[in-house]
mmCIF file of C-alpha atoms in Angstrom:
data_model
loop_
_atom_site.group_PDB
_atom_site.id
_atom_site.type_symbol
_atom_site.label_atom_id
_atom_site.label_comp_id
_atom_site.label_asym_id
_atom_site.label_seq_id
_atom_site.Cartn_x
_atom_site.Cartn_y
_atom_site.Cartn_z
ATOM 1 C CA UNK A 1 10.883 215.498 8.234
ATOM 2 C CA UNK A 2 13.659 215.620 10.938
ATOM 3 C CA UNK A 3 14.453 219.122 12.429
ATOM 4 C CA UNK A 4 17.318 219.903 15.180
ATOM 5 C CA UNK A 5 15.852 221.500 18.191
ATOM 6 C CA UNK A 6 18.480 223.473 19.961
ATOM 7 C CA UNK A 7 18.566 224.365 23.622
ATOM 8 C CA UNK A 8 18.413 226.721 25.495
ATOM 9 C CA UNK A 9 17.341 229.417 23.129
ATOM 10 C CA UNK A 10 19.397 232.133 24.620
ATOM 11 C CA UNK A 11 22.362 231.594 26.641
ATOM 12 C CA UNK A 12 24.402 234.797 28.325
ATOM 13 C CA UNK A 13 27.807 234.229 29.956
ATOM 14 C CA UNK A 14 31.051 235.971 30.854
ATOM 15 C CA UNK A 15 33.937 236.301 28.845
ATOM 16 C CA UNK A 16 36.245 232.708 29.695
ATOM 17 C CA UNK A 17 33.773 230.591 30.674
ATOM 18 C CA UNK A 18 32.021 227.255 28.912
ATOM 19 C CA UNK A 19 29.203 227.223 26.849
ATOM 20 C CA UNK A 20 26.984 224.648 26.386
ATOM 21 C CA UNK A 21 24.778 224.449 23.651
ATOM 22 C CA UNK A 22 22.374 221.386 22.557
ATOM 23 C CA UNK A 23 20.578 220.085 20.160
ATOM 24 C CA UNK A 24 17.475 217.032 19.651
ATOM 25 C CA UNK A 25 16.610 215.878 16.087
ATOM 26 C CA UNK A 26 13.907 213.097 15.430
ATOM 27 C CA UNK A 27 14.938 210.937 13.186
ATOM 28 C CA UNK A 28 18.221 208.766 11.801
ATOM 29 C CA UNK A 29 20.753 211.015 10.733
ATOM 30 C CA UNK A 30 24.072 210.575 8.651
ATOM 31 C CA UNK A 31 26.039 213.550 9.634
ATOM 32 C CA UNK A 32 25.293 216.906 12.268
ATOM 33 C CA UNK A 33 26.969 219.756 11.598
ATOM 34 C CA UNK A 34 27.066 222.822 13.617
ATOM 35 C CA UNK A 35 26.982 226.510 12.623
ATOM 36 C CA UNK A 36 27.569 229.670 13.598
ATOM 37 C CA UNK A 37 26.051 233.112 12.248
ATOM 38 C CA UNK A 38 26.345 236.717 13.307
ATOM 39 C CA UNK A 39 23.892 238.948 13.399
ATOM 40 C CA UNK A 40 22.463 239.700 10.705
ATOM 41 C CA UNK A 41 25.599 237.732 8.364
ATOM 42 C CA UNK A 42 25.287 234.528 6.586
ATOM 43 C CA UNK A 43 26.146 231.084 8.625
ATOM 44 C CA UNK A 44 29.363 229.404 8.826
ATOM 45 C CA UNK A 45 30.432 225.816 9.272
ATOM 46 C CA UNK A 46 31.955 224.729 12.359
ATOM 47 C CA UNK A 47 32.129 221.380 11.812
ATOM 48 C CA UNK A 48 30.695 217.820 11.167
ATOM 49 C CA UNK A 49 29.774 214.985 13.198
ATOM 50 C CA UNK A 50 29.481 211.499 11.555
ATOM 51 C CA UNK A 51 26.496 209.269 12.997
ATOM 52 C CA UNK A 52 29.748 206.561 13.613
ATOM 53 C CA UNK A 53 31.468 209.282 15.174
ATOM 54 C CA UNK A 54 31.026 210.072 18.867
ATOM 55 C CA UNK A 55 33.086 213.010 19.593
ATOM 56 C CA UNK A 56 34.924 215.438 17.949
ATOM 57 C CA UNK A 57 37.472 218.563 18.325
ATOM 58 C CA UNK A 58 38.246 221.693 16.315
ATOM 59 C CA UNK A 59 40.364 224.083 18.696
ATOM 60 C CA UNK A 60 38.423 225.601 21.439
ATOM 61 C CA UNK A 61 35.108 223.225 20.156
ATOM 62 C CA UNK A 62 33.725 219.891 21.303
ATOM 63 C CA UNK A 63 31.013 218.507 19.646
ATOM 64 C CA UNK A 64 29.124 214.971 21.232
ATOM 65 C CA UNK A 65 26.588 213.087 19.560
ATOM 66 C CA UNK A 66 24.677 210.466 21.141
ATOM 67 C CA UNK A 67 22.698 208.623 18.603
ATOM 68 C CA UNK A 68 20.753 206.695 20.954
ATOM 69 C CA UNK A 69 19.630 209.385 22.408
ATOM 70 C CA UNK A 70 19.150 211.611 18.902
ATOM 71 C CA UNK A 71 21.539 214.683 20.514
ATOM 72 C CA UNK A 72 24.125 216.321 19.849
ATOM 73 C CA UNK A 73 25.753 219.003 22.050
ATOM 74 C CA UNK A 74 28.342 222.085 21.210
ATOM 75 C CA UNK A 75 31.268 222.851 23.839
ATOM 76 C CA UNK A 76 32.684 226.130 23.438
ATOM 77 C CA UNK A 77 35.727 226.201 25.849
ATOM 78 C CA UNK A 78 37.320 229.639 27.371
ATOM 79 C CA UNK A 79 34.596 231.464 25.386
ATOM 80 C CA UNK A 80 35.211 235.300 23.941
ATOM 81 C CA UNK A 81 33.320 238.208 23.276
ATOM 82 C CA UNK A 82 34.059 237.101 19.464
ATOM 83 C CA UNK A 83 31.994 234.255 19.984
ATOM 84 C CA UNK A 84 28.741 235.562 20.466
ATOM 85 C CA UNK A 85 26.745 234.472 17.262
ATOM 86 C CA UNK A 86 24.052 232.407 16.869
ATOM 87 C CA UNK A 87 24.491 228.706 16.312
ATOM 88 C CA UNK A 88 22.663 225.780 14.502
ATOM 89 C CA UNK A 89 22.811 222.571 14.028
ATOM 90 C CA UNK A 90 21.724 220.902 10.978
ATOM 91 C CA UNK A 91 20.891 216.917 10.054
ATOM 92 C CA UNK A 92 20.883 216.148 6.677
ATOM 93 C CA UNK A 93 17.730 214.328 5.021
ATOM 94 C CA UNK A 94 18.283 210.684 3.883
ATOM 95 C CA UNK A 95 15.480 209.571 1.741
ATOM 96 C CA UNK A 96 14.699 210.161 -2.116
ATOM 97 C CA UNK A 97 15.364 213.073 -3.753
ATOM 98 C CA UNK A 98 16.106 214.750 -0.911
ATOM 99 C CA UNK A 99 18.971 213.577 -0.039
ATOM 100 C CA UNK A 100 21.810 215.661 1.274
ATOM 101 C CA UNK A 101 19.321 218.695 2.267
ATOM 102 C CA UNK A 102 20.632 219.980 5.692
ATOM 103 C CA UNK A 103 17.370 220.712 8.009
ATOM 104 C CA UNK A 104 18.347 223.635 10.184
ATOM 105 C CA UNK A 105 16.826 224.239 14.082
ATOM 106 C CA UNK A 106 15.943 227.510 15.257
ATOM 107 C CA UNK A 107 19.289 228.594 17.374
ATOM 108 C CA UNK A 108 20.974 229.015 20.384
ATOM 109 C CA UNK A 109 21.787 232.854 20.119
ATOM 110 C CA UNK A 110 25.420 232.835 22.352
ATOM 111 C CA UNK A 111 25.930 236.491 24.251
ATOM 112 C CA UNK A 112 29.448 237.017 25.538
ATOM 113 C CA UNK A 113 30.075 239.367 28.227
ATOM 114 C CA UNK A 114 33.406 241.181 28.342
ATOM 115 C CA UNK B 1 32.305 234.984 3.178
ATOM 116 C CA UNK B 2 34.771 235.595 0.351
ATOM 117 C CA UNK B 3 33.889 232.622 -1.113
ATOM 118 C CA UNK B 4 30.181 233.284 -1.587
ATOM 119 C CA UNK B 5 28.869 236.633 -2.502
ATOM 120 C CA UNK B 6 25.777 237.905 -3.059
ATOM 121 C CA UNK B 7 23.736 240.862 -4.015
ATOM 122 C CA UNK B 8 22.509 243.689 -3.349
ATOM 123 C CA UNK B 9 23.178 243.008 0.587
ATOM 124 C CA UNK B 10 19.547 245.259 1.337
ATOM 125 C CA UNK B 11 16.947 245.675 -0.694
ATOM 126 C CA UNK B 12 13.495 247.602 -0.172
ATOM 127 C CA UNK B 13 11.113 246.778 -2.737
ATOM 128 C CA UNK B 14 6.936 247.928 -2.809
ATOM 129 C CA UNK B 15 4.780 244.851 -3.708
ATOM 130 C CA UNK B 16 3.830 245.781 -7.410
ATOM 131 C CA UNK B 17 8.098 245.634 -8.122
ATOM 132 C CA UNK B 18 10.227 243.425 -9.918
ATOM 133 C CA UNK B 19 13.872 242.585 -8.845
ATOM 134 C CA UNK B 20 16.572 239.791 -8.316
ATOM 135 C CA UNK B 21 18.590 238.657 -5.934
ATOM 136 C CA UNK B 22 21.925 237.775 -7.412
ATOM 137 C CA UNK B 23 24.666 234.811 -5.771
ATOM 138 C CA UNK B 24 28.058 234.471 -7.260
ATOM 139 C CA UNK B 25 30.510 231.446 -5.540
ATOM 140 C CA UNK B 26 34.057 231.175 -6.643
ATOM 141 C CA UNK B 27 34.742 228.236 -4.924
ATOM 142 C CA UNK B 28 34.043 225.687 -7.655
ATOM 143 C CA UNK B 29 30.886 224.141 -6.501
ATOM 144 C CA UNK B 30 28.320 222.321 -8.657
ATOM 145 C CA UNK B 31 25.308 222.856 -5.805
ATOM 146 C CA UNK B 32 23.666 226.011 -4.842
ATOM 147 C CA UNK B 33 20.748 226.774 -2.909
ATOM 148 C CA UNK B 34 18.751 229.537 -1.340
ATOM 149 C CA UNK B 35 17.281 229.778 1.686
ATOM 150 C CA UNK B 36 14.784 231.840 3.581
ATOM 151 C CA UNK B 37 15.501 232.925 7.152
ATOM 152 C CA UNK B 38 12.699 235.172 8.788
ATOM 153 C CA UNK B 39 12.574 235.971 12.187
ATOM 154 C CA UNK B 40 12.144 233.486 15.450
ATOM 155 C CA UNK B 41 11.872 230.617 12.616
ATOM 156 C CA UNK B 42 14.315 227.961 11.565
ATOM 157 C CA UNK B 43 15.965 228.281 8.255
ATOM 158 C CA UNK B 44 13.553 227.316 5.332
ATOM 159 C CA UNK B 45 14.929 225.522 2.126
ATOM 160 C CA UNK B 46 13.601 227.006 -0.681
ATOM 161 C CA UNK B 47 15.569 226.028 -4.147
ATOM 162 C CA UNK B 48 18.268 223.478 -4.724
ATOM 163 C CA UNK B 49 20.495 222.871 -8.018
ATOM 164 C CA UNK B 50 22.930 220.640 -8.881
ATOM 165 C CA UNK B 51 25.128 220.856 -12.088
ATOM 166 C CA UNK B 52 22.413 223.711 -13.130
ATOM 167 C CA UNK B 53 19.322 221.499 -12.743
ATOM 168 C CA UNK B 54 16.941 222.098 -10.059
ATOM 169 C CA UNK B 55 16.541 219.540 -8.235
ATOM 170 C CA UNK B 56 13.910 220.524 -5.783
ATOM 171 C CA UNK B 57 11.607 223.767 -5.178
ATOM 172 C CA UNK B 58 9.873 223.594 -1.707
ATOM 173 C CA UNK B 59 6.546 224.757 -2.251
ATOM 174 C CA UNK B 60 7.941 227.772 -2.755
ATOM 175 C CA UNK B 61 5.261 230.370 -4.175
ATOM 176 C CA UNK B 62 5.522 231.135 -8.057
ATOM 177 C CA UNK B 63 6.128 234.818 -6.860
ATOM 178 C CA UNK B 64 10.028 233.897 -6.253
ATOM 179 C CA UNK B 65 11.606 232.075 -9.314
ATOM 180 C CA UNK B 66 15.202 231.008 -9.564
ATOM 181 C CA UNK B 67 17.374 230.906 -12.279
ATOM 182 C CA UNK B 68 21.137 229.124 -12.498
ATOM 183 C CA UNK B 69 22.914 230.109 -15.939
ATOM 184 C CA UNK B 70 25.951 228.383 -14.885
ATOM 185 C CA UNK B 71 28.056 226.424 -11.824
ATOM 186 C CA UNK B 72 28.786 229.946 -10.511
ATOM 187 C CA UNK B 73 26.021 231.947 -10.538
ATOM 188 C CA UNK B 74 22.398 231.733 -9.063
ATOM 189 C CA UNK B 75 19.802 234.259 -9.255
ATOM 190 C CA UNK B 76 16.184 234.692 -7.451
ATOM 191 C CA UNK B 77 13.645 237.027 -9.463
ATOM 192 C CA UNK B 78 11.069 238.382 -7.402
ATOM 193 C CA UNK B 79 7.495 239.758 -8.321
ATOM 194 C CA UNK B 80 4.398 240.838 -6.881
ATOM 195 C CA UNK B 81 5.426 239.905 -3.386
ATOM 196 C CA UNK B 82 3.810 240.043 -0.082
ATOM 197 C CA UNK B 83 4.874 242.076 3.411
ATOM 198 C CA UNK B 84 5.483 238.442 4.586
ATOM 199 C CA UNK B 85 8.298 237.931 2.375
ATOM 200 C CA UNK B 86 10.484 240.423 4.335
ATOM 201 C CA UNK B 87 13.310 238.566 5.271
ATOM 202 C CA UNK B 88 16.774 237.738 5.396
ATOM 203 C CA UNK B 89 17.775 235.208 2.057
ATOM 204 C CA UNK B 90 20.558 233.596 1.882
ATOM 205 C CA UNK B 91 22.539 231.598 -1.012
ATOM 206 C CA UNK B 92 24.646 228.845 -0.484
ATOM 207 C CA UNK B 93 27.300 226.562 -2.485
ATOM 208 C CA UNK B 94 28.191 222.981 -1.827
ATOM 209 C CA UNK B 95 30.828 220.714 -3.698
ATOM 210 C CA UNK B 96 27.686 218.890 -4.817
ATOM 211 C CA UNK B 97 24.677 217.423 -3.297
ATOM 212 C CA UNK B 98 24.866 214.891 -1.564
ATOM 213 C CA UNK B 99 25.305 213.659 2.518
ATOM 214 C CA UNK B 100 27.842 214.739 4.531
ATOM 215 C CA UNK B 101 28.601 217.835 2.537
ATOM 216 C CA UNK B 102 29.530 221.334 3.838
ATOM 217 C CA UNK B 103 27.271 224.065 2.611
ATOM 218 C CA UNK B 104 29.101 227.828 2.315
ATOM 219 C CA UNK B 105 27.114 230.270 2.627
ATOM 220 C CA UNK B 106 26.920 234.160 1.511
ATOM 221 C CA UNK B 107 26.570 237.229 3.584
ATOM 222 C CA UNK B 108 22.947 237.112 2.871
ATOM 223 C CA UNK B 109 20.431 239.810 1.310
ATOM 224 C CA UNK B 110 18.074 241.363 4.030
ATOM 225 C CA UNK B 111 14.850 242.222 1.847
ATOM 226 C CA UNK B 112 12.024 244.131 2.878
ATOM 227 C CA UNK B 113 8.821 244.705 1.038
ATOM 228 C CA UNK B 114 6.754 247.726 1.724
#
């Protein structure tokens, strides 16, 4: 089955700048989603990316995806400590009775720096 | 998190014990799910129901066995388990199942067996 790759594994930056966060998958997709989780704490949506859709905003995030290409990347603008999490992205599956399951990658785990 | 609570949020547990994991959503979902998170690895689907069936059990070992009395509430009994089991799991609630739907997840219950 599919399975969102995300890259880099680890990122570490200072408080107000960009982060960057990306993510492969193998297969046709419907939707991405993104995710967030601190340490420790269960995951959060972020938001959703349809496969028709080729960006999207939610405040300080940008999400791409490039179907083509089977990516997806996460812009977190003017970052803050607060951010720092790790975050996922998840395909759903599209065939028989798994339909709707969300295949999760490993993580990008986000540091902050104040 | 509010919306999705589960517990107890740790649990130590030698591997001739029997306990459960309890999940509780108040958000008026018919899907839940658990998942397994362990460490460095992506996020494993273990259980899925919809409208109280269970509609899928990844090769999951007969040592873990769910139970969903109702909409709300979602339970994982655990027996005889192994050190490998030691892990982070984590319930989630959906509107239903299906593609393109946001899955709300609890804070998580961080289980360690001795």
């Amino acid at each position: 089955s599919q399975q969102g790759e995300e890259d880099p594994q680890a990122l570490s930056i200072q408080e107000g700048e960009n982060a960057t966060m990306n993510c492969s998958y193998k297969t046709s997709i419907n939707n991405l989603q993104w995710y967030r989780q601190n340490s420790g704490r269960g995951l959060v949506h972020l938001i959703l990316i349809r496969s028709n859709e080729r960006e999207k905003h939610s405040g300080r995030l940008r999400v791409t995806l490039d179907t083509s290409k089977k990516s997806s990347s996460l812009l977190i603008t003017a970052s803050r400590a607060a951010d720092t999490a790790s975050y996922f992205c998840a395909t759903d599956e599209d065939y028989g009775g798994s339909q709707g399951n969300l295949i999760f990658g490993k993580g990008t785990k986000l540091s902050v720096k104040p | 998190e509010t919306g999705v609570t589960q517990t107890p949020r740790h649990l130590v547990m030698g591997m001739t014990n029997k306990k459960s994991l309890k999940c509780e959503q108040h958000l008026g979902h018919n899907a839940m799910y658990w998942y397994k998170q362990s460490a460095k690895k992506p996020l494993e689907l273990m259980f899925v129901y919809n409208f109280k069936e269970q509609t899928e059990n990844n090769s999951v070992p007969s040592r873990f066995s769910p139970e969903c009395p109702n909409s709300s509430h979602l339970f994982l009994h655990l027996h005889t388990l192994q050190p490998e089991d030691s892990a982070l799991y984590l319930c989630a609630s959906s509107g239903k199942r299906g593609l393109g739907e946001t899955q709300y997840f609890g804070p998580g219950t961080r289980l360690l067996v001795l």
